[in-house]
C-alpha cells in the first residue's frame, strides 16, 4: 500500500507542485487548504487529489483534519508543512495582528500538525516530515520581521524535532526555497522584485516543481539517514 502524505497549503503554488509530484511518484496524497475553495476545487478536478479544508493555525482544527485524513486514506506517514502567508511591511507600520497571524500560520502550524501525526509515526517506527522554510528565514528580508522570524523558527523547530524522531525512524528536514514563481512572489512590487532577481546568480525565479523535486528526495524510504538538514533551493542567492 502506498504511503499516505498530507501537504498543507497543498492546492496552490509550491504546495500544489509538491502534492502533484508525490502523487505522480505513487504516494496517496491529501492536500490541505485554508480558504480558497475555488482554487482547491479546480486543483481537485485537474489532479484527482482529495482536498481537505482546515486552518493550520488552529490547533483543534489540525487534530480533527489529520484524523479525518487518516480515517479516509490510512495512517499518515508523511507530512509536508508547506502552508504559509506573508503580510509584509516595515516594523513601524506592522500591526500586531499581522505579526501574530504570520507567526501562527507559518510556525504555529508546524507544532499543530506535528502534534497530530507524530505519535502515529512513533508507533509505526516510520515517518517523514518536511518543513518548508525560506531563504528569508536564513538571511532576513527588509519588510518581513514577522515572516523572517517565523521561517527562522521553522529551521530551529526542524533541528529539535529531528533529534526526537531519530530513534523512531522519523526524519525531519527543511527545504528553504528562494524566490519562486508563485502568487506570493508575484505580490512583491515589481520594482522591488526586479532588484531581487538581479541578485539571483542563476538569473531567474525558481519554479515550484524545483522545490517539489527536493521534497520528493527527502521523503523517500531510502532517505532515512538524512535528518535535521536544510536543503536550500534558491538559485545561488544565499549559500548557507
Ligand atoms: N534594503 C534597504 N532599504 C530598502 C529595501 C531593502 N531591501 N527595500 C526598500 N528599502 C527602502 C526604500 O528604498 C525606501 O527608502 P526611501 O524612502 O529612502 O526611498 C524605504 O525603504 C521604503 O521602501 P518602500 O517604498 O518599498 O516602502 P513601502 O512601505 O511602500 O513598502 C515593503 C515596504 C512592503 C517592505 C516593500 O518594500 C516590499 O514589499 N518589499 C518586498 C519584501 C519581500 O521581499 N517579500 C518577499 C515576499 S515572497 C516570500 O516571502 C517568499 C519567500 O520565502 C522568499
CSV table of C-alpha atoms and ligand atoms in Angstrom, one decimal:
chain,number,residue,atom,x,y,z
A,1,UNK,CA,0.0,0.0,0.0
A,2,UNK,CA,1.3,3.4,-0.9
A,3,UNK,CA,2.3,5.7,2.0
A,4,UNK,CA,-0.1,8.5,2.9
A,5,UNK,CA,1.0,12.1,2.8
A,6,UNK,CA,-0.5,15.4,4.0
A,7,UNK,CA,0.6,18.5,2.2
A,8,UNK,CA,-0.6,21.7,4.0
A,9,UNK,CA,-1.4,24.6,1.7
A,10,UNK,CA,-1.3,21.8,-0.9
A,11,UNK,CA,-3.6,23.1,-3.6
A,12,UNK,CA,-1.7,26.2,-4.8
A,13,UNK,CA,1.8,27.4,-5.6
A,14,UNK,CA,4.7,25.3,-4.2
A,15,UNK,CA,2.2,23.1,-2.2
A,16,UNK,CA,0.3,22.1,-5.4
A,17,UNK,CA,3.6,21.2,-7.1
A,18,UNK,CA,4.5,19.0,-4.1
A,19,UNK,CA,1.1,17.3,-3.9
A,20,UNK,CA,1.3,16.5,-7.6
A,21,UNK,CA,4.9,15.3,-7.5
A,22,UNK,CA,4.1,13.0,-4.6
A,23,UNK,CA,1.0,11.6,-6.4
A,24,UNK,CA,3.0,11.0,-9.6
A,25,UNK,CA,5.6,9.2,-7.5
A,26,UNK,CA,2.9,6.8,-6.2
A,27,UNK,CA,2.1,8.3,-2.8
A,28,UNK,CA,-1.5,8.7,-1.5
A,29,UNK,CA,-1.9,12.4,-1.1
A,30,UNK,CA,-4.3,14.6,0.9
A,31,UNK,CA,-4.0,18.3,0.0
A,32,UNK,CA,-5.0,20.6,2.8
A,33,UNK,CA,-6.0,24.2,2.1
A,34,UNK,CA,-7.2,27.1,4.2
A,35,UNK,CA,-9.6,29.3,2.4
A,36,UNK,CA,-9.6,29.4,-1.4
A,37,UNK,CA,-12.4,26.9,-2.3
A,38,UNK,CA,-12.4,27.8,-6.0
A,39,UNK,CA,-8.6,27.1,-6.4
A,40,UNK,CA,-9.0,23.9,-4.3
A,41,UNK,CA,-11.9,22.6,-6.4
A,42,UNK,CA,-10.0,23.3,-9.6
A,43,UNK,CA,-6.9,21.6,-8.3
A,44,UNK,CA,-9.0,18.5,-7.3
A,45,UNK,CA,-10.7,18.4,-10.7
A,46,UNK,CA,-7.3,18.6,-12.5
A,47,UNK,CA,-5.4,16.1,-10.4
A,48,UNK,CA,-7.9,13.9,-8.7
A,49,UNK,CA,-6.1,14.6,-5.4
A,50,UNK,CA,-8.6,14.8,-2.4
A,51,UNK,CA,-8.6,18.2,-0.8
A,52,UNK,CA,-9.3,19.0,2.9
A,53,UNK,CA,-10.2,22.4,4.3
A,54,UNK,CA,-8.9,23.4,7.7
A,55,UNK,CA,-7.0,26.3,9.2
A,56,UNK,CA,-3.5,25.2,10.1
A,57,UNK,CA,-3.1,28.0,12.7
A,58,UNK,CA,-6.0,26.4,14.7
A,59,UNK,CA,-4.7,23.6,16.9
A,60,UNK,CA,-8.0,21.7,17.3
A,61,UNK,CA,-8.8,22.0,13.5
A,62,UNK,CA,-5.4,20.4,12.8
A,63,UNK,CA,-6.1,17.4,15.1
A,64,UNK,CA,-9.6,17.0,13.5
A,65,UNK,CA,-8.3,17.4,10.0
A,66,UNK,CA,-5.4,15.0,10.3
A,67,UNK,CA,-7.8,12.4,11.9
A,68,UNK,CA,-10.2,12.8,9.0
A,69,UNK,CA,-7.4,12.2,6.5
A,70,UNK,CA,-6.3,9.1,8.5
A,71,UNK,CA,-9.8,7.8,8.5
A,72,UNK,CA,-10.3,8.3,4.8
A,73,UNK,CA,-6.8,7.3,3.5
A,74,UNK,CA,-4.9,5.5,6.3
A,75,UNK,CA,-2.2,6.3,8.8
A,76,UNK,CA,-0.3,9.5,7.9
A,77,UNK,CA,3.4,8.6,7.3
A,78,UNK,CA,4.5,11.8,5.5
A,79,UNK,CA,3.8,15.4,6.5
A,80,UNK,CA,4.8,18.4,4.4
A,81,UNK,CA,4.3,21.6,6.4
A,82,UNK,CA,4.1,24.0,3.5
A,83,UNK,CA,1.2,26.4,4.3
A,84,UNK,CA,2.4,29.9,4.7
A,85,UNK,CA,1.4,33.5,4.3
A,86,UNK,CA,3.1,36.9,4.0
A,87,UNK,CA,2.0,40.2,5.5
A,88,UNK,CA,4.9,42.4,4.5
A,89,UNK,CA,5.6,45.8,5.9
A,90,UNK,CA,8.3,47.6,7.9
A,91,UNK,CA,8.2,47.0,11.6
A,92,UNK,CA,7.0,50.6,12.3
A,93,UNK,CA,3.9,50.0,10.0
A,94,UNK,CA,3.3,46.4,11.0
A,95,UNK,CA,0.2,45.8,13.1
A,96,UNK,CA,0.3,43.3,16.0
A,97,UNK,CA,-2.4,41.4,14.1
A,98,UNK,CA,-0.2,40.9,11.1
A,99,UNK,CA,2.7,39.9,13.3
A,100,UNK,CA,0.6,37.3,15.1
A,101,UNK,CA,-1.1,36.0,12.0
A,102,UNK,CA,2.1,35.2,10.3
A,103,UNK,CA,3.6,33.6,13.4
A,104,UNK,CA,0.6,31.4,14.0
A,105,UNK,CA,0.2,30.4,10.3
A,106,UNK,CA,3.9,29.8,9.4
A,107,UNK,CA,5.3,28.2,12.6
A,108,UNK,CA,2.4,27.6,14.9
A,109,UNK,CA,1.1,25.3,12.1
A,110,UNK,CA,4.2,23.1,12.3
A,111,UNK,CA,3.6,22.5,16.0
A,112,UNK,CA,-0.1,21.9,15.4
A,113,UNK,CA,0.3,19.4,12.5
A,114,UNK,CA,3.3,17.5,14.0
A,115,UNK,CA,1.3,17.1,17.3
A,116,UNK,CA,-1.4,15.4,15.2
A,117,UNK,CA,0.8,12.9,13.3
A,118,UNK,CA,3.9,12.4,15.3
A,119,UNK,CA,2.5,9.8,17.8
A,120,UNK,CA,1.3,7.6,14.9
A,121,UNK,CA,4.7,7.8,13.2
A,122,UNK,CA,6.4,6.8,16.5
A,123,UNK,CA,4.1,3.8,16.8
A,124,UNK,CA,4.8,2.8,13.2
A,125,UNK,CA,8.6,3.4,13.6
A,126,UNK,CA,8.5,5.4,10.3
A,127,UNK,CA,7.9,9.0,9.4
A,128,UNK,CA,8.9,11.7,7.0
A,129,UNK,CA,8.4,15.3,7.9
A,130,UNK,CA,9.5,18.2,5.6
A,131,UNK,CA,9.0,21.7,6.8
A,132,UNK,CA,9.1,24.5,4.2
A,133,UNK,CA,11.4,27.2,5.5
A,134,UNK,CA,12.7,30.1,3.4
A,135,UNK,CA,15.8,32.0,2.3
A,136,UNK,CA,14.3,34.9,4.2
A,137,UNK,CA,14.3,32.9,7.4
A,138,UNK,CA,18.0,32.2,6.8
A,139,UNK,CA,19.1,35.7,5.7
A,140,UNK,CA,16.4,38.1,6.8
A,141,UNK,CA,14.5,40.4,4.5
A,142,UNK,CA,13.5,44.1,4.6
A,143,UNK,CA,9.8,44.4,5.4
A,144,UNK,CA,9.5,40.9,6.8
A,145,UNK,CA,10.2,40.8,10.5
A,146,UNK,CA,7.2,38.6,11.0
A,147,UNK,CA,7.9,36.2,8.1
A,148,UNK,CA,11.6,36.0,8.7
A,149,UNK,CA,11.1,35.3,12.4
A,150,UNK,CA,8.6,32.6,11.7
A,151,UNK,CA,10.6,30.9,8.9
A,152,UNK,CA,13.8,31.1,11.0
A,153,UNK,CA,11.8,29.3,13.7
A,154,UNK,CA,10.8,26.6,11.2
A,155,UNK,CA,14.5,25.8,10.8
A,156,UNK,CA,15.1,25.6,14.6
A,157,UNK,CA,11.9,23.5,15.1
A,158,UNK,CA,13.2,21.1,12.4
A,159,UNK,CA,16.5,20.5,14.1
A,160,UNK,CA,14.9,20.0,17.5
A,161,UNK,CA,12.2,17.6,16.3
A,162,UNK,CA,14.7,15.7,14.2
A,163,UNK,CA,16.5,14.7,17.4
A,164,UNK,CA,13.3,13.5,18.9
A,165,UNK,CA,12.3,11.5,15.9
A,166,UNK,CA,15.6,9.8,15.0
A,167,UNK,CA,15.2,6.7,17.2
A,168,UNK,CA,11.7,6.1,15.8
A,169,UNK,CA,12.8,6.1,12.2
A,170,UNK,CA,11.2,9.6,11.7
A,171,UNK,CA,13.2,12.1,9.7
A,172,UNK,CA,12.6,15.8,10.0
A,173,UNK,CA,14.1,18.1,7.4
A,174,UNK,CA,13.6,21.5,6.0
A,175,UNK,CA,13.6,22.8,2.4
A,176,UNK,CA,14.4,26.5,2.2
A,177,UNK,CA,13.1,28.0,-1.1
A,178,UNK,CA,14.4,31.2,-2.6
A,179,UNK,CA,12.2,33.4,-4.7
A,180,UNK,CA,9.8,31.0,-6.6
A,181,UNK,CA,7.4,31.9,-9.4
A,182,UNK,CA,4.2,31.8,-7.3
A,183,UNK,CA,1.3,34.2,-6.4
A,184,UNK,CA,3.2,35.0,-3.2
A,185,UNK,CA,6.2,36.3,-5.0
A,186,UNK,CA,4.1,38.0,-7.7
A,187,UNK,CA,2.6,40.1,-4.9
A,188,UNK,CA,6.0,41.8,-4.3
A,189,UNK,CA,6.1,45.2,-6.0
A,190,UNK,CA,7.7,44.9,-9.5
A,191,UNK,CA,10.4,47.5,-8.8
A,192,UNK,CA,11.5,45.5,-5.7
A,193,UNK,CA,11.2,42.1,-7.4
A,194,UNK,CA,13.5,43.3,-10.3
A,195,UNK,CA,16.2,44.1,-7.8
A,196,UNK,CA,15.8,40.8,-6.1
A,197,UNK,CA,16.1,38.8,-9.4
A,198,UNK,CA,19.2,40.8,-10.2
A,199,UNK,CA,20.8,39.3,-7.1
A,200,UNK,CA,20.0,35.7,-8.0
A,201,UNK,CA,23.1,34.1,-9.7
A,202,UNK,CA,21.0,31.7,-11.8
A,203,UNK,CA,19.3,34.8,-13.2
A,204,UNK,CA,15.6,33.9,-12.8
A,205,UNK,CA,12.9,32.9,-10.3
A,206,UNK,CA,12.7,29.3,-9.4
A,207,UNK,CA,9.8,27.1,-10.4
A,208,UNK,CA,7.5,25.3,-7.9
A,209,UNK,CA,8.4,22.0,-9.4
A,210,UNK,CA,12.1,22.6,-8.5
A,211,UNK,CA,11.1,22.7,-4.8
A,212,UNK,CA,8.9,19.6,-5.2
A,213,UNK,CA,11.9,17.8,-6.5
A,214,UNK,CA,13.8,18.4,-3.3
A,215,UNK,CA,10.9,17.4,-1.1
A,216,UNK,CA,10.4,14.1,-3.0
A,217,UNK,CA,14.1,13.3,-2.5
A,218,UNK,CA,13.7,13.8,1.3
A,219,UNK,CA,10.6,11.7,1.8
A,220,UNK,CA,11.8,8.6,0.0
A,221,UNK,CA,12.2,5.4,2.1
A,222,UNK,CA,15.9,5.3,1.5
A,223,UNK,CA,16.5,8.8,2.8
A,224,UNK,CA,16.5,7.6,6.4
A,225,UNK,CA,20.0,8.9,7.2
A,226,UNK,CA,19.1,12.5,6.2
A,227,UNK,CA,17.6,14.2,9.2
A,228,UNK,CA,17.8,17.7,10.7
A,229,UNK,CA,19.2,19.1,7.5
A,230,UNK,CA,18.1,22.1,5.4
A,231,UNK,CA,18.1,21.8,1.6
A,232,UNK,CA,18.4,25.3,0.2
A,233,UNK,CA,16.9,25.7,-3.3
A,234,UNK,CA,17.4,29.3,-4.2
A,235,UNK,CA,19.4,29.7,-7.5
A,236,UNK,CA,22.6,30.5,-5.5
A,237,UNK,CA,21.0,33.7,-3.9
A,238,UNK,CA,22.1,32.7,-0.4
A,239,UNK,CA,24.7,30.0,0.1
A,240,UNK,CA,24.1,28.8,3.6
B,1,LIG,N1,17.0,47.3,1.8
B,1,LIG,C1,17.2,48.6,2.2
B,1,LIG,N2,16.3,49.6,2.0
B,1,LIG,C2,15.1,49.2,1.4
B,1,LIG,C3,14.9,47.9,1.0
B,1,LIG,C4,15.9,46.9,1.2
B,1,LIG,N3,15.8,45.7,0.8
B,1,LIG,N4,13.7,47.8,0.4
B,1,LIG,C5,13.2,49.1,0.5
B,1,LIG,N5,14.0,49.9,1.1
B,1,LIG,C6,13.9,51.3,1.4
B,1,LIG,C7,13.4,52.0,0.1
B,1,LIG,O1,14.5,52.4,-0.7
B,1,LIG,C8,12.7,53.3,0.7
B,1,LIG,O2,13.7,54.2,1.1
B,1,LIG,P1,13.4,55.8,0.7
B,1,LIG,O3,12.2,56.1,1.4
B,1,LIG,O4,14.6,56.4,1.3
B,1,LIG,O5,13.3,55.8,-0.8
B,1,LIG,C9,12.1,52.7,2.0
B,1,LIG,O6,12.9,51.6,2.3
B,1,LIG,C10,10.7,52.4,1.9
B,1,LIG,O7,10.5,51.4,0.8
B,1,LIG,P2,9.1,51.2,0.1
B,1,LIG,O8,8.8,52.5,-0.7
B,1,LIG,O9,9.2,49.9,-0.7
B,1,LIG,O10,8.2,51.2,1.4
B,1,LIG,P3,6.7,50.6,1.5
B,1,LIG,O11,6.3,50.9,2.9
B,1,LIG,O12,5.9,51.0,0.3
B,1,LIG,O13,6.9,49.0,1.3
B,1,LIG,C11,7.7,46.8,1.7
B,1,LIG,C12,7.8,48.3,2.1
B,1,LIG,C13,6.3,46.3,1.9
B,1,LIG,C14,8.6,46.1,2.6
B,1,LIG,C15,8.1,46.7,0.3
B,1,LIG,O14,9.4,47.2,0.1
B,1,LIG,C16,8.1,45.2,-0.2
B,1,LIG,O15,7.1,44.6,-0.4
B,1,LIG,N6,9.3,44.6,-0.2
B,1,LIG,C17,9.5,43.2,-0.6
B,1,LIG,C18,9.6,42.3,0.6
B,1,LIG,C19,9.9,40.9,0.1
B,1,LIG,O16,10.9,40.6,-0.5
B,1,LIG,N7,9.0,40.0,0.4
B,1,LIG,C20,9.1,38.6,0.0
B,1,LIG,C21,7.8,38.1,-0.3
B,1,LIG,S1,7.9,36.5,-1.1
B,1,LIG,C22,8.4,35.5,0.1
B,1,LIG,O17,8.5,35.8,1.3
B,1,LIG,C23,8.6,34.0,-0.3
B,1,LIG,C24,9.9,33.6,0.2
B,1,LIG,O18,10.0,32.8,1.1
B,1,LIG,C25,11.1,34.0,-0.5
